[in-house]
mmCIF file with all atom_site columns, C-alpha atoms in Angstrom:
data_model
loop_
_atom_site.group_PDB
_atom_site.id
_atom_site.type_symbol
_atom_site.label_atom_id
_atom_site.label_alt_id
_atom_site.label_comp_id
_atom_site.label_asym_id
_atom_site.label_entity_id
_atom_site.label_seq_id
_atom_site.pdbx_PDB_ins_code
_atom_site.Cartn_x
_atom_site.Cartn_y
_atom_site.Cartn_z
_atom_site.occupancy
_atom_site.B_iso_or_equiv
_atom_site.pdbx_formal_charge
_atom_site.auth_seq_id
_atom_site.auth_comp_id
_atom_site.auth_asym_id
_atom_site.auth_atom_id
_atom_site.pdbx_PDB_model_num
ATOM 1   C CA . UNK A 1 1   ? -12.667 0.282   -9.086  1.00 88.00 ? 23  UNK A CA 1
ATOM 2   C CA . UNK A 1 2   ? -9.112  1.208   -8.273  1.00 96.00 ? 24  UNK A CA 1
ATOM 3   C CA . UNK A 1 3   ? -6.231  0.917   -10.589 1.00 95.00 ? 25  UNK A CA 1
ATOM 4   C CA . UNK A 1 4   ? -2.957  -0.716  -9.636  1.00 95.00 ? 26  UNK A CA 1
ATOM 5   C CA . UNK A 1 5   ? -1.222  2.497   -9.175  1.00 95.00 ? 27  UNK A CA 1
ATOM 6   C CA . UNK A 1 6   ? -3.615  3.230   -6.452  1.00 96.00 ? 28  UNK A CA 1
ATOM 7   C CA . UNK A 1 7   ? -3.418  -0.085  -4.413  1.00 97.00 ? 29  UNK A CA 1
ATOM 8   C CA . UNK A 1 8   ? -2.634  0.316   -0.570  1.00 97.00 ? 30  UNK A CA 1
ATOM 9   C CA . UNK A 1 9   ? -0.953  -2.433  1.163   1.00 96.00 ? 31  UNK A CA 1
ATOM 10  C CA . UNK A 1 10  ? -3.405  -4.851  2.651   1.00 97.00 ? 32  UNK A CA 1
ATOM 11  C CA . UNK A 1 11  ? -1.633  -5.751  5.493   1.00 93.00 ? 33  UNK A CA 1
ATOM 12  C CA . UNK A 1 12  ? -2.106  -2.176  6.691   1.00 94.00 ? 34  UNK A CA 1
ATOM 13  C CA . UNK A 1 13  ? -5.863  -2.742  7.383   1.00 96.00 ? 35  UNK A CA 1
ATOM 14  C CA . UNK A 1 14  ? -4.680  -4.330  10.625  1.00 92.00 ? 36  UNK A CA 1
ATOM 15  C CA . UNK A 1 15  ? -2.685  -1.051  11.547  1.00 91.00 ? 37  UNK A CA 1
ATOM 16  C CA . UNK A 1 16  ? -5.813  1.037   10.567  1.00 95.00 ? 38  UNK A CA 1
ATOM 17  C CA . UNK A 1 17  ? -8.174  -0.814  12.521  1.00 93.00 ? 39  UNK A CA 1
ATOM 18  C CA . UNK A 1 18  ? -5.900  -1.084  15.558  1.00 90.00 ? 40  UNK A CA 1
ATOM 19  C CA . UNK A 1 19  ? -5.055  2.742   15.319  1.00 90.00 ? 41  UNK A CA 1
ATOM 20  C CA . UNK A 1 20  ? -5.427  5.212   12.633  1.00 91.00 ? 42  UNK A CA 1
ATOM 21  C CA . UNK A 1 21  ? -2.648  7.105   13.531  1.00 90.00 ? 43  UNK A CA 1
ATOM 22  C CA . UNK A 1 22  ? -0.283  4.177   13.614  1.00 89.00 ? 44  UNK A CA 1
ATOM 23  C CA . UNK A 1 23  ? -1.372  3.203   10.168  1.00 92.00 ? 45  UNK A CA 1
ATOM 24  C CA . UNK A 1 24  ? -0.682  6.864   8.908   1.00 92.00 ? 46  UNK A CA 1
ATOM 25  C CA . UNK A 1 25  ? 2.549   6.968   10.190  1.00 90.00 ? 47  UNK A CA 1
ATOM 26  C CA . UNK A 1 26  ? 3.680   3.625   8.804   1.00 90.00 ? 48  UNK A CA 1
ATOM 27  C CA . UNK A 1 27  ? 2.119   3.894   5.408   1.00 91.00 ? 49  UNK A CA 1
ATOM 28  C CA . UNK A 1 28  ? 1.756   7.982   4.609   1.00 92.00 ? 50  UNK A CA 1
ATOM 29  C CA . UNK A 1 29  ? 4.806   9.176   6.422   1.00 89.00 ? 51  UNK A CA 1
ATOM 30  C CA . UNK A 1 30  ? 6.828   5.848   6.015   1.00 86.00 ? 52  UNK A CA 1
ATOM 31  C CA . UNK A 1 31  ? 7.957   5.668   9.720   1.00 83.00 ? 53  UNK A CA 1
ATOM 32  C CA . UNK A 1 32  ? 8.414   2.492   11.248  1.00 71.00 ? 54  UNK A CA 1
ATOM 33  C CA . UNK A 1 33  ? 10.255  1.225   14.737  1.00 63.00 ? 55  UNK A CA 1
ATOM 34  C CA . UNK A 1 34  ? 10.567  -2.743  15.817  1.00 55.00 ? 56  UNK A CA 1
ATOM 35  C CA . UNK A 1 35  ? 9.509   -3.976  19.017  1.00 43.00 ? 57  UNK A CA 1
ATOM 36  C CA . UNK A 1 36  ? 9.733   -7.620  20.282  1.00 36.00 ? 58  UNK A CA 1
ATOM 37  C CA . UNK A 1 37  ? 6.026   -8.226  19.047  1.00 46.00 ? 59  UNK A CA 1
ATOM 38  C CA . UNK A 1 38  ? 7.079   -7.126  15.375  1.00 47.00 ? 60  UNK A CA 1
ATOM 39  C CA . UNK A 1 39  ? 10.396  -8.718  15.248  1.00 36.00 ? 61  UNK A CA 1
ATOM 40  C CA . UNK A 1 40  ? 8.827   -12.305 16.292  1.00 41.00 ? 62  UNK A CA 1
ATOM 41  C CA . UNK A 1 41  ? 5.802   -11.745 13.928  1.00 46.00 ? 63  UNK A CA 1
ATOM 42  C CA . UNK A 1 42  ? 8.070   -10.808 11.117  1.00 51.00 ? 64  UNK A CA 1
ATOM 43  C CA . UNK A 1 43  ? 9.920   -14.039 11.710  1.00 44.00 ? 65  UNK A CA 1
ATOM 44  C CA . UNK A 1 44  ? 6.826   -16.196 11.561  1.00 48.00 ? 66  UNK A CA 1
ATOM 45  C CA . UNK A 1 45  ? 5.592   -14.723 8.455   1.00 50.00 ? 67  UNK A CA 1
ATOM 46  C CA . UNK A 1 46  ? 9.084   -15.177 7.100   1.00 54.00 ? 68  UNK A CA 1
ATOM 47  C CA . UNK A 1 47  ? 8.756   -18.996 8.014   1.00 51.00 ? 69  UNK A CA 1
ATOM 48  C CA . UNK A 1 48  ? 5.039   -19.050 6.449   1.00 52.00 ? 70  UNK A CA 1
ATOM 49  C CA . UNK A 1 49  ? 6.174   -17.526 3.450   1.00 53.00 ? 71  UNK A CA 1
ATOM 50  C CA . UNK A 1 50  ? 7.831   -19.659 0.912   1.00 60.00 ? 72  UNK A CA 1
ATOM 51  C CA . UNK A 1 51  ? 6.711   -17.545 -2.002  1.00 59.00 ? 73  UNK A CA 1
ATOM 52  C CA . UNK A 1 52  ? 5.118   -19.689 -4.805  1.00 62.00 ? 74  UNK A CA 1
ATOM 53  C CA . UNK A 1 53  ? 5.587   -22.977 -3.251  1.00 78.00 ? 75  UNK A CA 1
ATOM 54  C CA . UNK A 1 54  ? 2.994   -25.948 -3.638  1.00 81.00 ? 76  UNK A CA 1
ATOM 55  C CA . UNK A 1 55  ? 2.367   -28.697 -1.683  1.00 90.00 ? 77  UNK A CA 1
ATOM 56  C CA . UNK A 1 56  ? -0.150  -31.238 -2.204  1.00 90.00 ? 78  UNK A CA 1
ATOM 57  C CA . UNK A 1 57  ? -1.496  -33.645 0.160   1.00 91.00 ? 79  UNK A CA 1
ATOM 58  C CA . UNK A 1 58  ? -4.113  -35.797 -1.240  1.00 91.00 ? 80  UNK A CA 1
ATOM 59  C CA . UNK A 1 59  ? -7.149  -33.729 -1.362  1.00 95.00 ? 81  UNK A CA 1
ATOM 60  C CA . UNK A 1 60  ? -5.393  -30.753 0.112   1.00 96.00 ? 82  UNK A CA 1
ATOM 61  C CA . UNK A 1 61  ? -3.282  -28.301 -1.855  1.00 96.00 ? 83  UNK A CA 1
ATOM 62  C CA . UNK A 1 62  ? -1.191  -25.876 0.229   1.00 95.00 ? 84  UNK A CA 1
ATOM 63  C CA . UNK A 1 63  ? -0.086  -22.602 -1.504  1.00 94.00 ? 85  UNK A CA 1
ATOM 64  C CA . UNK A 1 64  ? 2.366   -20.239 0.428   1.00 93.00 ? 86  UNK A CA 1
ATOM 65  C CA . UNK A 1 65  ? 2.871   -16.709 -0.334  1.00 93.00 ? 87  UNK A CA 1
ATOM 66  C CA . UNK A 1 66  ? 0.188   -16.177 -2.820  1.00 94.00 ? 88  UNK A CA 1
ATOM 67  C CA . UNK A 1 67  ? -0.094  -12.596 -4.287  1.00 95.00 ? 89  UNK A CA 1
ATOM 68  C CA . UNK A 1 68  ? -3.395  -11.269 -4.130  1.00 97.00 ? 90  UNK A CA 1
ATOM 69  C CA . UNK A 1 69  ? -5.327  -8.269  -5.125  1.00 98.00 ? 91  UNK A CA 1
ATOM 70  C CA . UNK A 1 70  ? -8.397  -6.261  -5.236  1.00 98.00 ? 92  UNK A CA 1
ATOM 71  C CA . UNK A 1 71  ? -9.744  -3.656  -7.618  1.00 97.00 ? 93  UNK A CA 1
ATOM 72  C CA . UNK A 1 72  ? -12.887 -3.100  -5.637  1.00 97.00 ? 94  UNK A CA 1
ATOM 73  C CA . UNK A 1 73  ? -10.915 -2.676  -2.269  1.00 98.00 ? 95  UNK A CA 1
ATOM 74  C CA . UNK A 1 74  ? -7.753  -1.067  -3.843  1.00 98.00 ? 96  UNK A CA 1
ATOM 75  C CA . UNK A 1 75  ? -5.629  -3.348  -1.691  1.00 98.00 ? 97  UNK A CA 1
ATOM 76  C CA . UNK A 1 76  ? -2.970  -5.626  -2.652  1.00 97.00 ? 98  UNK A CA 1
ATOM 77  C CA . UNK A 1 77  ? -0.645  -8.175  -0.895  1.00 96.00 ? 99  UNK A CA 1
ATOM 78  C CA . UNK A 1 78  ? 0.047   -11.418 0.056   1.00 94.00 ? 100 UNK A CA 1
ATOM 79  C CA . UNK A 1 79  ? -1.321  -14.673 2.160   1.00 95.00 ? 101 UNK A CA 1
ATOM 80  C CA . UNK A 1 80  ? 0.801   -16.439 4.430   1.00 94.00 ? 102 UNK A CA 1
ATOM 81  C CA . UNK A 1 81  ? -0.869  -19.709 3.140   1.00 96.00 ? 103 UNK A CA 1
ATOM 82  C CA . UNK A 1 82  ? -4.140  -20.540 1.184   1.00 97.00 ? 104 UNK A CA 1
ATOM 83  C CA . UNK A 1 83  ? -5.610  -24.122 1.125   1.00 97.00 ? 105 UNK A CA 1
ATOM 84  C CA . UNK A 1 84  ? -7.163  -25.391 -1.724  1.00 97.00 ? 106 UNK A CA 1
ATOM 85  C CA . UNK A 1 85  ? -9.494  -28.128 -0.659  1.00 96.00 ? 107 UNK A CA 1
ATOM 86  C CA . UNK A 1 86  ? -11.294 -30.674 -3.097  1.00 96.00 ? 108 UNK A CA 1
ATOM 87  C CA . UNK A 1 87  ? -14.755 -29.415 -3.354  1.00 96.00 ? 109 UNK A CA 1
ATOM 88  C CA . UNK A 1 88  ? -17.362 -30.058 -6.019  1.00 94.00 ? 110 UNK A CA 1
ATOM 89  C CA . UNK A 1 89  ? -18.636 -26.328 -5.578  1.00 92.00 ? 111 UNK A CA 1
ATOM 90  C CA . UNK A 1 90  ? -15.155 -25.115 -5.825  1.00 95.00 ? 112 UNK A CA 1
ATOM 91  C CA . UNK A 1 91  ? -13.171 -23.865 -8.629  1.00 96.00 ? 113 UNK A CA 1
ATOM 92  C CA . UNK A 1 92  ? -11.070 -24.988 -11.588 1.00 95.00 ? 114 UNK A CA 1
ATOM 93  C CA . UNK A 1 93  ? -7.345  -24.637 -11.182 1.00 93.00 ? 115 UNK A CA 1
ATOM 94  C CA . UNK A 1 94  ? -4.818  -24.984 -14.101 1.00 90.00 ? 116 UNK A CA 1
ATOM 95  C CA . UNK A 1 95  ? -2.699  -28.349 -13.875 1.00 89.00 ? 117 UNK A CA 1
ATOM 96  C CA . UNK A 1 96  ? -4.997  -30.197 -11.400 1.00 91.00 ? 118 UNK A CA 1
ATOM 97  C CA . UNK A 1 97  ? -8.210  -32.307 -12.030 1.00 93.00 ? 119 UNK A CA 1
ATOM 98  C CA . UNK A 1 98  ? -11.182 -31.609 -10.040 1.00 94.00 ? 120 UNK A CA 1
ATOM 99  C CA . UNK A 1 99  ? -12.562 -28.460 -8.341  1.00 96.00 ? 121 UNK A CA 1
ATOM 100 C CA . UNK A 1 100 ? -11.066 -26.704 -5.294  1.00 97.00 ? 122 UNK A CA 1
ATOM 101 C CA . UNK A 1 101 ? -12.396 -24.424 -2.645  1.00 97.00 ? 123 UNK A CA 1
ATOM 102 C CA . UNK A 1 102 ? -9.671  -21.733 -1.534  1.00 97.00 ? 124 UNK A CA 1
ATOM 103 C CA . UNK A 1 103 ? -9.364  -20.923 2.413   1.00 98.00 ? 125 UNK A CA 1
ATOM 104 C CA . UNK A 1 104 ? -7.050  -18.049 3.398   1.00 98.00 ? 126 UNK A CA 1
ATOM 105 C CA . UNK A 1 105 ? -4.815  -18.916 6.405   1.00 97.00 ? 127 UNK A CA 1
ATOM 106 C CA . UNK A 1 106 ? -3.336  -16.225 8.471   1.00 96.00 ? 128 UNK A CA 1
ATOM 107 C CA . UNK A 1 107 ? -0.463  -16.540 10.687  1.00 94.00 ? 129 UNK A CA 1
ATOM 108 C CA . UNK A 1 108 ? 0.056   -14.478 13.679  1.00 91.00 ? 130 UNK A CA 1
ATOM 109 C CA . UNK A 1 109 ? 2.814   -14.665 16.461  1.00 85.00 ? 131 UNK A CA 1
ATOM 110 C CA . UNK A 1 110 ? 0.644   -13.853 19.890  1.00 87.00 ? 132 UNK A CA 1
ATOM 111 C CA . UNK A 1 111 ? -2.570  -14.855 21.172  1.00 88.00 ? 133 UNK A CA 1
ATOM 112 C CA . UNK A 1 112 ? -6.266  -14.248 19.924  1.00 89.00 ? 134 UNK A CA 1
ATOM 113 C CA . UNK A 1 113 ? -6.938  -10.503 20.463  1.00 88.00 ? 135 UNK A CA 1
ATOM 114 C CA . UNK A 1 114 ? -9.886  -8.773  22.210  1.00 86.00 ? 136 UNK A CA 1
ATOM 115 C CA . UNK A 1 115 ? -10.675 -7.101  18.966  1.00 91.00 ? 137 UNK A CA 1
ATOM 116 C CA . UNK A 1 116 ? -11.241 -8.059  15.648  1.00 95.00 ? 138 UNK A CA 1
ATOM 117 C CA . UNK A 1 117 ? -8.250  -6.568  13.751  1.00 94.00 ? 139 UNK A CA 1
ATOM 118 C CA . UNK A 1 118 ? -6.905  -9.945  12.532  1.00 96.00 ? 140 UNK A CA 1
ATOM 119 C CA . UNK A 1 119 ? -10.445 -11.060 11.553  1.00 97.00 ? 141 UNK A CA 1
ATOM 120 C CA . UNK A 1 120 ? -10.462 -8.041  9.138   1.00 97.00 ? 142 UNK A CA 1
ATOM 121 C CA . UNK A 1 121 ? -7.390  -8.663  7.458   1.00 97.00 ? 143 UNK A CA 1
ATOM 122 C CA . UNK A 1 122 ? -8.204  -12.142 7.183   1.00 98.00 ? 144 UNK A CA 1
ATOM 123 C CA . UNK A 1 123 ? -11.601 -11.054 5.576   1.00 98.00 ? 145 UNK A CA 1
ATOM 124 C CA . UNK A 1 124 ? -9.657  -8.528  3.298   1.00 98.00 ? 146 UNK A CA 1
ATOM 125 C CA . UNK A 1 125 ? -7.503  -11.410 1.907   1.00 98.00 ? 147 UNK A CA 1
ATOM 126 C CA . UNK A 1 126 ? -10.624 -13.797 1.258   1.00 98.00 ? 148 UNK A CA 1
ATOM 127 C CA . UNK A 1 127 ? -12.273 -10.991 -0.520  1.00 98.00 ? 149 UNK A CA 1
ATOM 128 C CA . UNK A 1 128 ? -9.240  -10.607 -2.848  1.00 98.00 ? 150 UNK A CA 1
ATOM 129 C CA . UNK A 1 129 ? -9.520  -14.145 -3.287  1.00 98.00 ? 151 UNK A CA 1
ATOM 130 C CA . UNK A 1 130 ? -13.036 -14.037 -4.101  1.00 98.00 ? 152 UNK A CA 1
ATOM 131 C CA . UNK A 1 131 ? -12.633 -11.307 -6.801  1.00 98.00 ? 153 UNK A CA 1
ATOM 132 C CA . UNK A 1 132 ? -9.465  -13.036 -8.504  1.00 97.00 ? 154 UNK A CA 1
ATOM 133 C CA . UNK A 1 133 ? -11.104 -16.539 -8.476  1.00 97.00 ? 155 UNK A CA 1
ATOM 134 C CA . UNK A 1 134 ? -14.643 -15.421 -9.094  1.00 96.00 ? 156 UNK A CA 1
ATOM 135 C CA . UNK A 1 135 ? -16.022 -17.372 -6.163  1.00 97.00 ? 157 UNK A CA 1
ATOM 136 C CA . UNK A 1 136 ? -17.468 -16.887 -2.476  1.00 97.00 ? 158 UNK A CA 1
ATOM 137 C CA . UNK A 1 137 ? -15.684 -17.945 0.441   1.00 97.00 ? 159 UNK A CA 1
ATOM 138 C CA . UNK A 1 138 ? -17.754 -18.451 3.771   1.00 96.00 ? 160 UNK A CA 1
ATOM 139 C CA . UNK A 1 139 ? -14.663 -18.839 5.917   1.00 97.00 ? 161 UNK A CA 1
ATOM 140 C CA . UNK A 1 140 ? -10.731 -18.340 6.696   1.00 98.00 ? 162 UNK A CA 1
ATOM 141 C CA . UNK A 1 141 ? -8.365  -19.515 9.453   1.00 98.00 ? 163 UNK A CA 1
ATOM 142 C CA . UNK A 1 142 ? -6.263  -17.665 11.860  1.00 97.00 ? 164 UNK A CA 1
ATOM 143 C CA . UNK A 1 143 ? -3.215  -19.696 13.549  1.00 96.00 ? 165 UNK A CA 1
ATOM 144 C CA . UNK A 1 144 ? -1.685  -18.270 16.568  1.00 94.00 ? 166 UNK A CA 1
ATOM 145 C CA . UNK A 1 145 ? 2.054   -18.989 17.502  1.00 89.00 ? 167 UNK A CA 1
ATOM 146 C CA . UNK A 1 146 ? 1.432   -18.445 21.337  1.00 88.00 ? 168 UNK A CA 1
ATOM 147 C CA . UNK A 1 147 ? -1.289  -21.122 21.812  1.00 89.00 ? 169 UNK A CA 1
ATOM 148 C CA . UNK A 1 148 ? -0.364  -23.096 18.369  1.00 89.00 ? 170 UNK A CA 1
ATOM 149 C CA . UNK A 1 149 ? -3.870  -23.428 17.733  1.00 90.00 ? 171 UNK A CA 1
ATOM 150 C CA . UNK A 1 150 ? -5.804  -22.682 14.401  1.00 94.00 ? 172 UNK A CA 1
ATOM 151 C CA . UNK A 1 151 ? -9.197  -20.727 14.667  1.00 94.00 ? 173 UNK A CA 1
ATOM 152 C CA . UNK A 1 152 ? -12.064 -20.726 12.219  1.00 96.00 ? 174 UNK A CA 1
ATOM 153 C CA . UNK A 1 153 ? -13.475 -17.483 11.322  1.00 98.00 ? 175 UNK A CA 1
ATOM 154 C CA . UNK A 1 154 ? -16.834 -16.798 9.651   1.00 98.00 ? 176 UNK A CA 1
ATOM 155 C CA . UNK A 1 155 ? -16.554 -14.162 6.720   1.00 98.00 ? 177 UNK A CA 1
ATOM 156 C CA . UNK A 1 156 ? -19.827 -12.435 7.621   1.00 98.00 ? 178 UNK A CA 1
ATOM 157 C CA . UNK A 1 157 ? -21.459 -9.492  6.016   1.00 98.00 ? 179 UNK A CA 1
ATOM 158 C CA . UNK A 1 158 ? -20.968 -7.365  8.861   1.00 98.00 ? 180 UNK A CA 1
ATOM 159 C CA . UNK A 1 159 ? -17.083 -8.016  8.569   1.00 98.00 ? 181 UNK A CA 1
ATOM 160 C CA . UNK A 1 160 ? -17.095 -7.476  4.992   1.00 98.00 ? 182 UNK A CA 1
ATOM 161 C CA . UNK A 1 161 ? -18.711 -4.167  5.574   1.00 98.00 ? 183 UNK A CA 1
ATOM 162 C CA . UNK A 1 162 ? -15.934 -3.200  7.844   1.00 98.00 ? 184 UNK A CA 1
ATOM 163 C CA . UNK A 1 163 ? -13.275 -3.999  5.473   1.00 98.00 ? 185 UNK A CA 1
ATOM 164 C CA . UNK A 1 164 ? -15.114 -1.971  2.758   1.00 98.00 ? 186 UNK A CA 1
ATOM 165 C CA . UNK A 1 165 ? -15.347 0.925   5.163   1.00 98.00 ? 187 UNK A CA 1
ATOM 166 C CA . UNK A 1 166 ? -11.734 0.655   6.336   1.00 98.00 ? 188 UNK A CA 1
ATOM 167 C CA . UNK A 1 167 ? -10.343 0.678   2.758   1.00 98.00 ? 189 UNK A CA 1
ATOM 168 C CA . UNK A 1 168 ? -12.444 3.573   1.769   1.00 98.00 ? 190 UNK A CA 1
ATOM 169 C CA . UNK A 1 169 ? -11.157 5.531   4.648   1.00 97.00 ? 191 UNK A CA 1
ATOM 170 C CA . UNK A 1 170 ? -7.442  4.352   4.138   1.00 97.00 ? 192 UNK A CA 1
ATOM 171 C CA . UNK A 1 171 ? -7.400  5.833   0.615   1.00 98.00 ? 193 UNK A CA 1
ATOM 172 C CA . UNK A 1 172 ? -9.098  9.009   1.585   1.00 97.00 ? 194 UNK A CA 1
ATOM 173 C CA . UNK A 1 173 ? -6.593  9.716   4.364   1.00 97.00 ? 195 UNK A CA 1
ATOM 174 C CA . UNK A 1 174 ? -3.807  8.639   1.944   1.00 96.00 ? 196 UNK A CA 1
ATOM 175 C CA . UNK A 1 175 ? -4.888  10.803  -1.026  1.00 96.00 ? 197 UNK A CA 1
ATOM 176 C CA . UNK A 1 176 ? -5.127  13.696  1.410   1.00 96.00 ? 198 UNK A CA 1
ATOM 177 C CA . UNK A 1 177 ? -1.882  12.757  2.894   1.00 95.00 ? 199 UNK A CA 1
ATOM 178 C CA . UNK A 1 178 ? -3.353  13.303  6.456   1.00 95.00 ? 200 UNK A CA 1
ATOM 179 C CA . UNK A 1 179 ? -2.126  11.700  9.590   1.00 92.00 ? 201 UNK A CA 1
ATOM 180 C CA . UNK A 1 180 ? -5.104  12.103  12.088  1.00 90.00 ? 202 UNK A CA 1
ATOM 181 C CA . UNK A 1 181 ? -4.757  12.308  15.923  1.00 87.00 ? 203 UNK A CA 1
ATOM 182 C CA . UNK A 1 182 ? -6.508  9.818   18.238  1.00 79.00 ? 204 UNK A CA 1
ATOM 183 C CA . UNK A 1 183 ? -7.182  9.592   21.613  1.00 79.00 ? 205 UNK A CA 1
ATOM 184 C CA . UNK A 1 184 ? -4.346  7.998   23.727  1.00 79.00 ? 206 UNK A CA 1
ATOM 185 C CA . UNK A 1 185 ? -5.255  4.752   25.519  1.00 76.00 ? 207 UNK A CA 1
ATOM 186 C CA . UNK A 1 186 ? -3.617  1.779   27.285  1.00 76.00 ? 208 UNK A CA 1
ATOM 187 C CA . UNK A 1 187 ? -3.168  0.215   23.906  1.00 75.00 ? 209 UNK A CA 1
ATOM 188 C CA . UNK A 1 188 ? -0.235  2.886   23.035  1.00 76.00 ? 210 UNK A CA 1
ATOM 189 C CA . UNK A 1 189 ? 2.085   1.124   25.440  1.00 74.00 ? 211 UNK A CA 1
ATOM 190 C CA . UNK A 1 190 ? 2.240   -2.241  23.234  1.00 71.00 ? 212 UNK A CA 1
ATOM 191 C CA . UNK A 1 191 ? 2.805   0.011   20.021  1.00 73.00 ? 213 UNK A CA 1
ATOM 192 C CA . UNK A 1 192 ? 5.978   -0.158  18.351  1.00 72.00 ? 214 UNK A CA 1
ATOM 193 C CA . UNK A 1 193 ? 5.542   3.330   17.393  1.00 75.00 ? 215 UNK A CA 1
ATOM 194 C CA . UNK A 1 194 ? 4.770   4.854   20.783  1.00 65.00 ? 216 UNK A CA 1
ATOM 195 C CA . UNK A 1 195 ? 8.263   7.063   20.972  1.00 70.00 ? 217 UNK A CA 1
ATOM 196 C CA . UNK A 1 196 ? 7.543   8.354   17.364  1.00 70.00 ? 218 UNK A CA 1
ATOM 197 C CA . UNK A 1 197 ? 3.909   8.955   17.725  1.00 79.00 ? 219 UNK A CA 1
ATOM 198 C CA . UNK A 1 198 ? 4.500   11.002  21.346  1.00 66.00 ? 220 UNK A CA 1
ATOM 199 C CA . UNK A 1 199 ? 0.807   10.133  22.284  1.00 59.00 ? 221 UNK A CA 1
ATOM 200 C CA . UNK A 1 200 ? 1.166   12.210  25.168  1.00 54.00 ? 222 UNK A CA 1
ATOM 201 C CA . UNK A 1 201 ? 1.602   15.582  23.020  1.00 56.00 ? 223 UNK A CA 1
ATOM 202 C CA . UNK A 1 202 ? -1.892  14.707  21.925  1.00 56.00 ? 224 UNK A CA 1
ATOM 203 C CA . UNK A 1 203 ? -3.322  15.312  25.495  1.00 51.00 ? 225 UNK A CA 1
ATOM 204 C CA . UNK A 1 204 ? -1.471  18.618  25.919  1.00 45.00 ? 226 UNK A CA 1
ATOM 205 C CA . UNK A 1 205 ? -3.108  21.813  25.197  1.00 44.00 ? 227 UNK A CA 1
ATOM 206 C CA . UNK A 1 206 ? -0.220  22.767  23.086  1.00 45.00 ? 228 UNK A CA 1
ATOM 207 C CA . UNK A 1 207 ? 3.567   21.853  22.402  1.00 46.00 ? 229 UNK A CA 1
ATOM 208 C CA . UNK A 1 208 ? 4.358   24.625  24.535  1.00 51.00 ? 230 UNK A CA 1
ATOM 209 C CA . UNK A 1 209 ? 2.546   23.377  27.625  1.00 50.00 ? 231 UNK A CA 1
ATOM 210 C CA . UNK A 1 210 ? 3.697   20.136  27.153  1.00 47.00 ? 232 UNK A CA 1
ATOM 211 C CA . UNK A 1 211 ? 7.148   21.036  27.235  1.00 52.00 ? 233 UNK A CA 1
ATOM 212 C CA . UNK A 1 212 ? 6.536   23.537  30.321  1.00 57.00 ? 234 UNK A CA 1
ATOM 213 C CA . UNK A 1 213 ? 5.168   20.752  32.260  1.00 56.00 ? 235 UNK A CA 1
ATOM 214 C CA . UNK A 1 214 ? 8.048   18.314  31.414  1.00 56.00 ? 236 UNK A CA 1
ATOM 215 C CA . UNK A 1 215 ? 10.643  21.166  32.353  1.00 60.00 ? 237 UNK A CA 1
ATOM 216 C CA . UNK A 1 216 ? 8.841   21.369  35.728  1.00 59.00 ? 238 UNK A CA 1
ATOM 217 C CA . UNK A 1 217 ? 8.824   17.613  36.285  1.00 56.00 ? 239 UNK A CA 1
ATOM 218 C CA . UNK A 1 218 ? 12.750  17.594  35.801  1.00 57.00 ? 240 UNK A CA 1
ATOM 219 C CA . UNK A 1 219 ? 13.047  20.484  38.400  1.00 55.00 ? 241 UNK A CA 1
#
C-alpha cells in the first residue's frame, strides 16, 4: 500500500505504456512540449471535465471530473465521466435511492489505437473506483472524438495485471529518478517530446559520433 505522498498521476500510465522514456521525461524530469494531438486532446478533456457536476437522467447519474485514487496502485487522478447506472447489484450512493453501478468513460480526441494504452488507463480508473467504492467493475467505455463513437472495454484480469505491473515499474523508476533509454521507432514521429528526447541520439554510439555525423551531413 502506498501513502498519498507517493501517489503518481494516473494519466501517466498511458504515457508509460506508449513509451517509458516519454513518461520519465514528463513525470520525472518535468519536461513537456505540445503538438496538435496534445492540444486537441486537452481541449476535449476540458470540455468533458466540469469538475463535480452531477446530471441525472432517469436511471442514469452522470458525474464529471470525479477525483479518484488507489492506495494499492499508488495512483491518483480524475475520471472524465463516471456513469452510475441503476442496478440492484450496485452500490449505495448518499442522497440517491436505490443502488448504482459505476462505469468509467474516458474521452479521447483521436481514433482507436492499435495498442492498448487507452484500455490500460481506463482499467486503472476502474481499479481506483473499485477500491474507493468496494465493488467490482466488469467494463468501462472509451469515447473517440474522431469517429464520435463509444466502445465498451472488458476489464479482464490480463488487463488488470498489466496495470499492476506498469504502476510498480513507474514507482520504481520515479523512486530512482531514472529516465530509461528506449529503441527509437516510427511512433517517435507522433510524440510531442521528439525534439526534447532526440531519439537519434540513442542510436549513436556516442554523442561525439552523433555530432561528427551531422557535421559531415552539413558539409
